[in-house]
mmCIF file of C-alpha atoms in Angstrom:
data_model
loop_
_atom_site.group_PDB
_atom_site.id
_atom_site.type_symbol
_atom_site.label_atom_id
_atom_site.label_comp_id
_atom_site.label_asym_id
_atom_site.label_seq_id
_atom_site.Cartn_x
_atom_site.Cartn_y
_atom_site.Cartn_z
ATOM 1 C CA MET A 26 0.000 0.000 0.000
ATOM 2 C CA ARG A 27 1.050 3.597 -0.594
ATOM 3 C CA HIS A 28 1.868 5.403 2.650
ATOM 4 C CA CYS A 29 2.558 9.029 3.480
ATOM 5 C CA ILE A 30 6.256 9.637 4.093
ATOM 6 C CA ALA A 31 5.507 12.036 6.969
ATOM 7 C CA CYS A 32 2.657 10.477 8.993
ATOM 8 C CA ARG A 33 2.652 6.917 7.564
ATOM 9 C CA SER A 34 -1.104 7.051 6.817
ATOM 10 C CA GLN A 35 -2.398 5.298 3.718
ATOM 11 C CA LEU A 36 -2.495 7.562 0.662
ATOM 12 C CA PRO A 37 -5.663 7.960 -1.429
ATOM 13 C CA ALA A 38 -6.324 5.546 -4.279
ATOM 14 C CA LYS A 39 -6.102 8.203 -6.993
ATOM 15 C CA PRO A 40 -3.395 10.808 -7.584
ATOM 16 C CA VAL A 41 -4.199 14.521 -7.720
ATOM 17 C CA PHE A 42 -1.962 15.026 -10.756
ATOM 18 C CA LEU A 43 -0.141 12.899 -13.298
ATOM 19 C CA LEU A 44 3.036 14.297 -14.866
ATOM 20 C CA ARG A 45 3.793 12.429 -18.081
ATOM 21 C CA ASN A 46 7.224 12.108 -19.709
ATOM 22 C CA ALA A 47 8.979 13.748 -16.784
ATOM 23 C CA PRO A 48 12.791 13.639 -16.522
ATOM 24 C CA ALA A 49 13.914 10.618 -14.483
ATOM 25 C CA SER A 50 16.116 12.912 -12.384
ATOM 26 C CA ALA A 51 17.514 16.423 -12.358
ATOM 27 C CA GLN A 52 21.150 15.509 -11.660
ATOM 28 C CA ASN A 53 21.899 12.294 -13.554
ATOM 29 C CA ILE A 54 22.175 14.252 -16.772
ATOM 30 C CA PRO A 55 22.962 11.866 -19.639
ATOM 31 C CA ASP A 56 26.124 12.206 -21.688
ATOM 32 C CA GLU A 57 26.496 11.345 -25.379
ATOM 33 C CA ARG A 58 26.550 7.603 -24.659
ATOM 34 C CA GLU A 59 23.838 7.524 -21.983
ATOM 35 C CA VAL A 60 21.371 9.686 -23.881
ATOM 36 C CA LYS A 61 20.605 6.774 -26.241
ATOM 37 C CA GLU A 62 19.043 4.845 -23.337
ATOM 38 C CA ASP A 63 17.426 7.802 -21.550
ATOM 39 C CA GLU A 64 13.626 7.949 -21.355
ATOM 40 C CA GLY A 65 11.068 10.052 -19.525
ATOM 41 C CA LEU A 66 8.748 8.575 -16.916
ATOM 42 C CA ASP A 67 5.242 9.181 -15.569
ATOM 43 C CA LEU A 68 4.999 10.496 -11.999
ATOM 44 C CA GLU A 69 1.909 10.266 -9.792
ATOM 45 C CA LEU A 70 1.390 13.042 -7.260
ATOM 46 C CA TYR A 71 -0.689 12.348 -4.127
ATOM 47 C CA GLN A 72 -1.980 14.388 -1.208
ATOM 48 C CA CYS A 73 -2.224 12.660 2.158
ATOM 49 C CA SER A 74 -5.798 12.762 3.488
ATOM 50 C CA HIS A 75 -4.486 12.693 7.059
ATOM 51 C CA CYS A 76 -1.746 15.329 7.263
ATOM 52 C CA GLY A 77 -2.129 17.036 3.877
ATOM 53 C CA LEU A 78 1.440 16.530 2.656
ATOM 54 C CA VAL A 79 1.775 16.460 -1.121
ATOM 55 C CA GLN A 80 4.221 13.848 -2.378
ATOM 56 C CA PHE A 81 5.228 11.591 -5.243
ATOM 57 C CA ASP A 82 4.599 7.888 -4.891
ATOM 58 C CA CYS A 83 7.936 6.674 -6.208
ATOM 59 C CA GLU A 84 11.360 5.597 -5.079
ATOM 60 C CA PRO A 85 13.665 8.529 -4.296
ATOM 61 C CA VAL A 86 16.499 9.283 -6.686
ATOM 62 C CA SER A 87 19.664 7.320 -5.929
ATOM 63 C CA TYR A 88 21.508 10.436 -4.732
ATOM 64 C CA TYR A 89 18.869 11.843 -2.341
ATOM 65 C CA ARG A 90 21.438 11.821 0.502
ATOM 66 C CA ASP A 91 23.783 14.098 -1.471
ATOM 67 C CA VAL A 92 23.535 17.881 -1.805
ATOM 68 C CA ILE A 93 24.260 19.335 -5.247
ATOM 69 C CA ARG A 94 24.079 23.083 -5.738
ATOM 70 C CA ALA A 95 24.674 24.456 -9.201
ATOM 71 C CA GLY A 96 23.497 27.951 -8.178
ATOM 72 C CA GLY A 97 25.061 28.127 -4.732
ATOM 73 C CA LEU A 98 27.420 30.959 -5.597
ATOM 74 C CA SER A 99 25.038 33.190 -7.580
ATOM 75 C CA THR A 100 24.854 36.814 -6.498
ATOM 76 C CA THR A 101 21.175 36.437 -5.624
ATOM 77 C CA MET A 102 21.732 33.448 -3.354
ATOM 78 C CA LYS A 103 24.838 34.876 -1.682
ATOM 79 C CA GLU A 104 22.944 38.021 -0.716
ATOM 80 C CA LEU A 105 20.043 35.978 0.651
ATOM 81 C CA ARG A 106 22.241 33.697 2.777
ATOM 82 C CA HIS A 107 24.238 36.603 4.199
ATOM 83 C CA CYS A 108 21.025 38.361 5.167
ATOM 84 C CA GLN A 109 19.624 35.202 6.799
ATOM 85 C CA TYR A 110 22.818 34.498 8.719
ATOM 86 C CA ARG A 111 23.106 38.060 9.997
ATOM 87 C CA HIS A 112 19.485 38.150 11.141
ATOM 88 C CA LEU A 113 19.656 34.761 12.855
ATOM 89 C CA ILE A 114 22.904 35.427 14.714
ATOM 90 C CA GLU A 115 22.190 39.000 15.781
ATOM 91 C CA THR A 116 18.512 38.524 16.672
ATOM 92 C CA TYR A 117 19.027 35.432 18.813
ATOM 93 C CA HIS A 118 22.508 36.306 20.157
ATOM 94 C CA LEU A 119 24.206 33.244 18.688
ATOM 95 C CA GLU A 120 27.728 34.642 18.530
ATOM 96 C CA GLY A 121 30.293 31.976 19.357
ATOM 97 C CA LYS A 122 27.790 29.125 19.003
ATOM 98 C CA ARG A 123 28.367 25.853 17.149
ATOM 99 C CA PHE A 124 26.488 25.778 13.822
ATOM 100 C CA LEU A 125 26.004 22.527 11.870
ATOM 101 C CA GLU A 126 24.795 22.413 8.279
ATOM 102 C CA VAL A 127 23.095 19.062 7.727
ATOM 103 C CA GLY A 128 23.745 18.358 4.059
ATOM 104 C CA CYS A 129 26.342 20.970 3.161
ATOM 105 C CA GLY A 130 27.428 19.907 -0.330
ATOM 106 C CA GLN A 131 30.918 21.146 -1.014
ATOM 107 C CA GLY A 132 30.475 23.933 1.527
ATOM 108 C CA GLU A 133 29.192 26.807 -0.606
ATOM 109 C CA PHE A 134 26.904 28.179 2.113
ATOM 110 C CA LEU A 135 29.140 27.029 4.955
ATOM 111 C CA GLN A 136 31.977 29.144 3.550
ATOM 112 C CA MET A 137 29.747 32.224 3.814
ATOM 113 C CA LEU A 138 28.979 31.354 7.428
ATOM 114 C CA THR A 139 32.691 31.516 8.333
ATOM 115 C CA GLU A 140 32.508 35.281 7.806
ATOM 116 C CA PHE A 141 30.408 35.505 10.997
ATOM 117 C CA PRO A 142 31.560 35.094 14.642
ATOM 118 C CA VAL A 143 30.375 31.483 15.003
ATOM 119 C CA ARG A 144 31.944 28.020 14.773
ATOM 120 C CA ALA A 145 30.881 26.388 11.506
ATOM 121 C CA TYR A 146 30.653 22.636 10.863
ATOM 122 C CA GLY A 147 29.128 20.591 8.061
ATOM 123 C CA MET A 148 27.922 17.055 7.286
ATOM 124 C CA GLU A 149 27.713 15.691 3.740
ATOM 125 C CA HIS A 150 27.053 12.197 2.421
ATOM 126 C CA ASN A 151 28.953 12.485 -0.872
ATOM 127 C CA PRO A 152 32.689 11.837 -0.239
ATOM 128 C CA ASP A 153 33.780 13.837 -3.297
ATOM 129 C CA LEU A 154 31.935 16.896 -2.023
ATOM 130 C CA VAL A 155 33.405 16.371 1.458
ATOM 131 C CA ARG A 156 36.874 16.344 -0.059
ATOM 132 C CA LYS A 157 36.228 19.628 -1.913
ATOM 133 C CA ALA A 158 34.879 21.249 1.244
ATOM 134 C CA ARG A 159 37.941 20.200 3.226
ATOM 135 C CA GLU A 160 40.252 21.464 0.502
ATOM 136 C CA ALA A 161 38.539 24.830 0.972
ATOM 137 C CA GLY A 162 39.524 24.730 4.639
ATOM 138 C CA LEU A 163 36.095 23.868 6.050
ATOM 139 C CA THR A 164 35.381 21.488 8.943
ATOM 140 C CA VAL A 165 33.220 18.958 7.087
ATOM 141 C CA TRP A 166 32.883 15.198 7.401
ATOM 142 C CA GLN A 167 31.053 12.403 5.618
ATOM 143 C CA GLU A 168 27.772 11.564 7.364
ATOM 144 C CA PHE A 169 24.043 11.461 6.631
ATOM 145 C CA ALA A 170 21.239 12.021 9.153
ATOM 146 C CA GLY A 171 19.503 8.718 8.491
ATOM 147 C CA LYS A 172 18.963 7.271 11.989
ATOM 148 C CA SER A 173 17.080 9.000 14.765
ATOM 149 C CA ASN A 174 19.467 7.788 17.486
ATOM 150 C CA GLN A 175 22.798 8.496 15.772
ATOM 151 C CA VAL A 176 25.330 10.859 17.309
ATOM 152 C CA PHE A 177 26.663 13.308 14.766
ATOM 153 C CA GLY A 178 30.421 13.543 14.455
ATOM 154 C CA GLU A 179 31.310 10.218 16.066
ATOM 155 C CA GLY A 180 31.612 8.123 12.913
ATOM 156 C CA GLU A 181 34.843 6.923 11.358
ATOM 157 C CA HIS A 182 34.866 9.765 8.827
ATOM 158 C CA ALA A 183 34.499 12.613 11.333
ATOM 159 C CA PRO A 184 37.466 14.686 12.528
ATOM 160 C CA GLU A 185 38.323 14.450 16.220
ATOM 161 C CA GLY A 186 36.457 16.784 18.540
ATOM 162 C CA VAL A 187 33.503 17.694 16.339
ATOM 163 C CA SER A 188 30.741 15.571 17.891
ATOM 164 C CA GLY A 189 27.542 17.150 19.209
ATOM 165 C CA PRO A 190 25.535 18.532 20.712
ATOM 166 C CA PHE A 191 25.366 21.554 18.447
ATOM 167 C CA ASP A 192 23.676 24.877 19.143
ATOM 168 C CA VAL A 193 22.185 25.589 15.714
ATOM 169 C CA PHE A 194 21.401 23.458 12.670
ATOM 170 C CA LEU A 195 21.052 24.620 9.078
ATOM 171 C CA SER A 196 19.236 22.832 6.250
ATOM 172 C CA PHE A 197 18.826 24.470 2.859
ATOM 173 C CA ASN A 198 16.426 22.858 0.351
ATOM 174 C CA PHE A 199 17.311 19.347 1.495
ATOM 175 C CA LEU A 200 14.280 18.075 3.429
ATOM 176 C CA GLU A 201 12.105 17.830 0.302
ATOM 177 C CA HIS A 202 14.437 15.137 -1.071
ATOM 178 C CA GLN A 203 14.025 12.858 1.935
ATOM 179 C CA PRO A 204 11.799 9.742 1.890
ATOM 180 C CA GLU A 205 11.872 9.714 5.732
ATOM 181 C CA PRO A 206 11.817 13.393 6.753
ATOM 182 C CA ASP A 207 10.690 12.608 10.302
ATOM 183 C CA VAL A 208 13.731 10.390 10.889
ATOM 184 C CA MET A 209 16.071 13.138 9.717
ATOM 185 C CA LEU A 210 14.414 15.711 11.983
ATOM 186 C CA GLN A 211 14.528 13.364 14.978
ATOM 187 C CA ALA A 212 18.237 12.799 14.372
ATOM 188 C CA ILE A 213 18.810 16.549 14.296
ATOM 189 C CA TRP A 214 16.682 17.062 17.446
ATOM 190 C CA ASN A 215 18.748 14.507 19.337
ATOM 191 C CA ASN A 216 21.984 16.293 18.412
ATOM 192 C CA LEU A 217 20.980 19.795 19.527
ATOM 193 C CA THR A 218 21.502 21.451 22.881
ATOM 194 C CA GLU A 219 18.385 21.917 25.035
ATOM 195 C CA ASP A 220 17.870 25.461 23.733
ATOM 196 C CA GLY A 221 19.101 24.639 20.235
ATOM 197 C CA MET A 222 17.798 26.480 17.175
ATOM 198 C CA GLY A 223 17.623 25.935 13.441
ATOM 199 C CA LEU A 224 17.176 27.628 10.070
ATOM 200 C CA LEU A 225 15.754 25.575 7.216
ATOM 201 C CA THR A 226 14.293 26.193 3.777
ATOM 202 C CA VAL A 227 12.223 24.142 1.333
ATOM 203 C CA PRO A 228 10.543 24.946 -1.995
ATOM 204 C CA ALA A 229 7.039 26.315 -1.374
ATOM 205 C CA LEU A 230 3.973 24.396 -2.511
ATOM 206 C CA GLU A 231 2.020 27.656 -2.278
ATOM 207 C CA TYR A 232 4.169 29.111 -5.054
ATOM 208 C CA ILE A 233 3.553 26.144 -7.345
ATOM 209 C CA LEU A 234 -0.218 26.242 -6.805
ATOM 210 C CA GLU A 235 -0.590 30.019 -7.016
ATOM 211 C CA GLN A 236 1.360 30.165 -10.262
ATOM 212 C CA GLY A 237 0.158 26.875 -11.730
ATOM 213 C CA SER A 238 3.823 26.108 -12.398
ATOM 214 C CA TYR A 239 3.609 22.357 -12.860
ATOM 215 C CA TYR A 240 7.148 22.381 -14.251
ATOM 216 C CA GLU A 241 8.442 22.892 -10.687
ATOM 217 C CA LEU A 242 7.580 19.241 -10.035
ATOM 218 C CA LEU A 243 10.434 16.754 -10.307
ATOM 219 C CA ARG A 244 11.245 13.323 -8.999
ATOM 220 C CA ASP A 245 14.187 14.627 -6.942
ATOM 221 C CA HIS A 246 11.699 16.523 -4.766
ATOM 222 C CA ILE A 247 9.690 13.634 -3.405
ATOM 223 C CA ALA A 248 7.741 15.933 -1.020
ATOM 224 C CA TYR A 249 6.074 19.336 -1.576
ATOM 225 C CA TYR A 250 5.679 21.286 1.651
ATOM 226 C CA SER A 251 3.305 24.140 2.340
ATOM 227 C CA PHE A 252 3.676 26.396 5.364
ATOM 228 C CA GLY A 253 1.048 24.262 7.106
ATOM 229 C CA THR A 254 2.461 20.823 6.382
ATOM 230 C CA LEU A 255 6.046 21.883 7.122
ATOM 231 C CA ARG A 256 4.963 23.521 10.363
ATOM 232 C CA GLN A 257 3.125 20.375 11.423
ATOM 233 C CA LEU A 258 6.033 18.076 10.574
ATOM 234 C CA LEU A 259 8.459 20.236 12.547
ATOM 235 C CA GLU A 260 6.180 20.492 15.576
ATOM 236 C CA GLN A 261 5.567 16.748 15.633
ATOM 237 C CA ASN A 262 9.309 16.211 15.731
ATOM 238 C CA GLY A 263 10.087 18.656 18.511
ATOM 239 C CA PHE A 264 10.548 22.093 16.955
ATOM 240 C CA LEU A 265 8.733 25.323 17.764
ATOM 241 C CA ILE A 266 8.335 27.711 14.823
ATOM 242 C CA VAL A 267 9.847 31.049 15.848
ATOM 243 C CA GLU A 268 9.746 32.814 12.468
ATOM 244 C CA GLU A 269 8.492 31.899 8.992
ATOM 245 C CA GLU A 270 8.528 33.748 5.692
ATOM 246 C CA MET A 271 8.613 33.327 1.932
ATOM 247 C CA VAL A 272 12.010 34.187 0.402
ATOM 248 C CA ASN A 273 13.147 34.504 -3.190
ATOM 249 C CA ARG A 274 9.483 34.304 -4.299
ATOM 250 C CA ASP A 275 9.308 30.492 -4.156
ATOM 251 C CA THR A 276 10.945 29.238 -0.951
ATOM 252 C CA ILE A 277 9.677 28.735 2.602
ATOM 253 C CA SER A 278 12.158 29.770 5.289
ATOM 254 C CA MET A 279 11.635 28.923 8.960
ATOM 255 C CA ILE A 280 13.600 29.616 12.124
ATOM 256 C CA VAL A 281 12.855 27.008 14.779
ATOM 257 C CA LYS A 282 13.709 26.233 18.384
ATOM 258 C CA LYS A 283 14.000 22.855 20.044
ATOM 259 C CA THR A 284 11.011 22.007 22.226
ATOM 260 C CA GLN A 285 8.908 19.010 23.234
ATOM 261 C CA LYS A 286 7.482 16.752 20.534
ATOM 262 C CA ARG A 287 3.789 17.146 19.813
ATOM 263 C CA ASN A 288 1.040 15.019 18.305
ATOM 264 C CA THR A 289 -0.837 17.508 16.144
ATOM 265 C CA ILE A 290 -2.822 17.002 12.975
ATOM 266 C CA LEU A 291 -3.221 19.684 10.351
ATOM 267 C CA ASP A 292 -6.666 20.916 9.374
ATOM 268 C CA MET A 293 -6.600 20.558 5.600
ATOM 269 C CA ASN A 294 -7.836 23.715 3.908
ATOM 270 C CA GLN A 295 -7.059 22.720 0.328
ATOM 271 C CA THR A 296 -9.368 20.357 -1.548
ATOM 272 C CA ARG A 297 -8.227 17.812 -4.091
ATOM 273 C CA GLU A 298 -10.221 19.628 -6.786
ATOM 274 C CA GLU A 299 -8.526 22.991 -6.150
ATOM 275 C CA PHE A 300 -5.137 21.326 -6.140
ATOM 276 C CA SER A 301 -5.734 19.384 -9.331
ATOM 277 C CA ASP A 302 -7.259 22.365 -11.158
ATOM 278 C CA SER A 303 -4.251 24.584 -10.401
ATOM 279 C CA LEU A 304 -1.728 22.192 -11.913
ATOM 280 C CA SER A 305 -3.946 21.147 -14.828
ATOM 281 C CA GLN A 306 -4.672 24.758 -15.763
ATOM 282 C CA GLY A 307 -1.009 25.662 -15.470
ATOM 283 C CA TYR A 308 -0.119 22.737 -17.712
ATOM 284 C CA LYS A 309 -2.630 23.809 -20.396
ATOM 285 C CA ILE A 310 -1.662 27.487 -20.313
ATOM 286 C CA THR A 311 2.069 26.803 -20.400
ATOM 287 C CA ASN A 312 1.748 24.366 -23.293
ATOM 288 C CA ARG A 313 -0.347 26.836 -25.252
ATOM 289 C CA GLU A 314 2.140 29.674 -24.700
ATOM 290 C CA MET A 315 5.050 27.477 -25.789
ATOM 291 C CA GLU A 316 3.186 26.430 -28.936
ATOM 292 C CA GLU A 317 2.386 30.054 -29.766
ATOM 293 C CA LEU A 318 6.032 31.013 -29.257
ATOM 294 C CA ALA A 319 7.230 28.187 -31.503
ATOM 295 C CA GLU A 320 4.734 29.167 -34.230
ATOM 296 C CA ARG A 321 5.741 32.837 -34.062
ATOM 297 C CA LEU A 322 9.452 32.103 -34.300
ATOM 298 C CA HIS A 323 8.886 29.646 -37.154
ATOM 299 C CA GLY A 324 6.930 32.278 -39.089
ATOM 300 C CA GLU A 325 9.609 34.912 -38.427
ATOM 301 C CA GLU A 326 12.399 32.422 -39.256
ATOM 302 C CA LYS A 327 14.027 33.022 -35.897
ATOM 303 C CA THR A 328 15.925 30.589 -33.685
ATOM 304 C CA LEU A 329 15.509 29.879 -29.976
ATOM 305 C CA ALA A 330 17.679 28.754 -27.061
ATOM 306 C CA VAL A 331 16.900 28.171 -23.393
ATOM 307 C CA TRP A 332 18.973 29.472 -20.477
ATOM 308 C CA GLY A 333 18.802 27.226 -17.445
ATOM 309 C CA ALA A 334 19.610 23.492 -17.267
ATOM 310 C CA SER A 335 17.425 23.385 -14.186
ATOM 311 C CA HIS A 336 14.707 20.937 -13.269
ATOM 312 C CA GLN A 337 12.197 23.528 -14.501
ATOM 313 C CA GLY A 338 13.934 23.720 -17.865
ATOM 314 C CA PHE A 339 14.194 19.943 -18.155
ATOM 315 C CA THR A 340 10.498 19.413 -17.400
ATOM 316 C CA LEU A 341 9.370 22.171 -19.765
ATOM 317 C CA ALA A 342 11.507 20.764 -22.557
ATOM 318 C CA SER A 343 10.133 17.243 -22.113
ATOM 319 C CA THR A 344 6.457 18.138 -21.631
ATOM 320 C CA THR A 345 5.986 20.967 -24.164
ATOM 321 C CA VAL A 346 7.009 21.800 -27.728
ATOM 322 C CA LEU A 347 10.047 23.602 -26.286
ATOM 323 C CA GLY A 348 12.136 20.431 -26.568
ATOM 324 C CA ARG A 349 11.674 20.478 -30.351
ATOM 325 C CA ALA A 350 11.676 24.237 -30.890
ATOM 326 C CA ALA A 351 14.913 25.138 -29.064
ATOM 327 C CA LYS A 352 18.428 24.624 -30.402
ATOM 328 C CA TYR A 353 20.159 24.095 -27.053
ATOM 329 C CA ILE A 354 20.142 24.902 -23.335
ATOM 330 C CA ILE A 355 22.701 27.335 -21.936
ATOM 331 C CA ASP A 356 24.015 26.803 -18.407
ATOM 332 C CA SER A 357 26.980 28.213 -16.498
ATOM 333 C CA ALA A 358 27.639 25.031 -14.468
ATOM 334 C CA PRO A 359 30.613 23.223 -16.068
ATOM 335 C CA PHE A 360 29.493 19.766 -14.876
ATOM 336 C CA LYS A 361 26.284 20.091 -16.935
ATOM 337 C CA GLN A 362 27.910 21.285 -20.138
ATOM 338 C CA GLY A 363 28.452 18.724 -22.900
ATOM 339 C CA ARG A 364 25.535 16.634 -21.668
ATOM 340 C CA PHE A 365 21.881 16.419 -22.674
ATOM 341 C CA ALA A 366 18.632 17.358 -20.977
ATOM 342 C CA PRO A 367 16.925 14.196 -19.705
ATOM 343 C CA ALA A 368 13.828 13.067 -21.650
ATOM 344 C CA SER A 369 14.006 15.882 -24.284
ATOM 345 C CA HIS A 370 17.728 15.381 -25.076
ATOM 346 C CA LEU A 371 18.451 19.030 -25.857
ATOM 347 C CA PRO A 372 22.229 19.613 -25.729
ATOM 348 C CA ILE A 373 23.516 21.625 -22.753
ATOM 349 C CA VAL A 374 26.206 24.151 -23.606
ATOM 350 C CA ALA A 375 28.319 26.865 -22.020
ATOM 351 C CA PRO A 376 27.315 30.533 -22.506
ATOM 352 C CA ASP A 377 30.158 31.051 -25.020
ATOM 353 C CA HIS A 378 28.493 28.528 -27.346
ATOM 354 C CA PHE A 379 26.216 31.401 -28.352
ATOM 355 C CA PHE A 380 29.038 32.952 -30.381
ATOM 356 C CA LYS A 381 29.505 29.695 -32.300
ATOM 357 C CA GLU A 382 25.784 29.115 -32.894
ATOM 358 C CA PRO A 383 23.928 32.393 -32.246
ATOM 359 C CA VAL A 384 20.162 32.474 -31.760
ATOM 360 C CA ASP A 385 17.623 35.252 -32.044
ATOM 361 C CA VAL A 386 15.684 34.565 -28.854
ATOM 362 C CA ILE A 387 16.718 33.259 -25.430
ATOM 363 C CA LEU A 388 14.117 31.984 -22.988
ATOM 364 C CA ILE A 389 15.232 32.135 -19.344
ATOM 365 C CA VAL A 390 13.963 29.251 -17.231
ATOM 366 C CA ALA A 391 15.627 29.814 -13.865
ATOM 367 C CA PRO A 392 13.104 31.161 -11.324
ATOM 368 C CA GLY A 393 14.745 33.398 -8.771
ATOM 369 C CA TYR A 394 17.645 34.324 -11.062
ATOM 370 C CA THR A 395 15.770 35.765 -14.063
ATOM 371 C CA ASP A 396 16.852 39.395 -13.708
ATOM 372 C CA GLU A 397 20.457 38.455 -12.981
ATOM 373 C CA ILE A 398 20.659 36.199 -16.058
ATOM 374 C CA GLY A 399 18.855 38.783 -18.196
ATOM 375 C CA GLY A 400 21.572 41.291 -17.368
ATOM 376 C CA ILE A 401 24.296 38.796 -18.306
ATOM 377 C CA ILE A 402 22.648 38.085 -21.670
ATOM 378 C CA ARG A 403 22.235 41.746 -22.522
ATOM 379 C CA GLN A 404 25.827 42.562 -21.550
ATOM 380 C CA ARG A 405 27.496 39.597 -23.293
ATOM 381 C CA PHE A 406 25.285 38.928 -26.309
ATOM 382 C CA GLY A 407 24.159 42.443 -27.232
ATOM 383 C CA VAL A 408 20.902 44.326 -27.633
ATOM 384 C CA GLU A 409 19.599 42.448 -30.685
ATOM 385 C CA VAL A 410 18.818 39.267 -28.765
ATOM 386 C CA GLU A 411 15.188 39.007 -27.670
ATOM 387 C CA ILE A 412 15.023 37.897 -24.024
ATOM 388 C CA LEU A 413 11.970 36.100 -22.685
ATOM 389 C CA ALA A 414 11.232 34.624 -19.288
ATOM 390 C CA LEU A 415 8.589 32.260 -18.014
ATOM 391 C CA ARG A 416 6.928 33.967 -15.072
ATOM 392 C CA THR A 417 4.244 31.720 -13.619
ATOM 393 C CA SER A 418 2.558 30.195 -16.680
ATOM 394 C CA HIS A 419 3.125 33.161 -19.008
ATOM 395 C CA LEU A 420 5.966 34.364 -21.205
ATOM 396 C CA GLU A 421 7.195 37.906 -20.675
ATOM 397 C CA GLY A 422 9.775 40.045 -22.435
ATOM 398 C CA ILE A 423 12.796 41.163 -20.397
ATOM 399 C CA GLY A 424 14.400 44.566 -20.928
ATOM 400 C CA GLU A 425 14.678 46.576 -24.121
ATOM 401 C CA ARG A 426 15.996 45.343 -27.421
#
């Protein structure tokens, strides 16, 4: 039987949304050899009738324990993290405290934390990322929060003298990947001091539903938290919500404090019909806009490229005409370049590829970074390039040509 990953209740018999021909993952991007065997898959999205959590009924991706951040060093994200760190430390007088990032990747955000008067530590499951973090001078070890009773920092891979308890935990867009989020939170709870605190973020379900942006769905994110369902999960596992807000338009951010565990159940205020209608309408509108764009460019004999080898770009390319209409996908992350978008198989290239194979129109598909990327395109590629962006379900022009 299908069971909710948060409360273990049986899921409904029917999904609220079916995403056809979705990319199998956002990170296992096929190369020239692998692309011949790559295929899309159908994903069924369910909403738990008991706690309300929205989730895919599928196995998690093989790398769900690892943290991979292609955009970790963007100007937009650096400014956001600095602002969050400063507010957290100064508001709650956390100077000198021990901070632990649970799932730190290669230490992109941890490095920023070292600029503040705190002691910064990090855990990461992927040994290659641990090695890179250590080479950058960070105190990071290989470990994953997968058992509620484990003691962080006491494993064979941890440096001497780093074991808990810790004063503050950090978790940035990691919980939504976890097939057992309650176990991870219990492990964190058990490794905090009695007055321990935390800062965590997850993608916001509210944003997806308000915008009808079905292309935000991907297998990597096995769970889709709203403010209500995230709040309930945290409270059930011993965390009091001190502050909550929406950041960067599409992300829930919460500051929490360790407290006693509760047995609360969320009052669901979203019906299956409202949920299904939002995604279905978004799917129809987005497909229609992509078809109209492709027809216009064909009639004008103009060429198109996409900027953003993100999960949004991959899903749009595989579920709309975009995968056939575009020439390639531009992305600044070197590890994505030279590969192919899963399911649609559009080639992924570096920004400089534009000068070898110029296009007339570039469509930005990187929510949260649109304005920053638009400025890069205008500065590097000139004023003749038409810049479009997908905002919610609609295409909009960016800047002047």
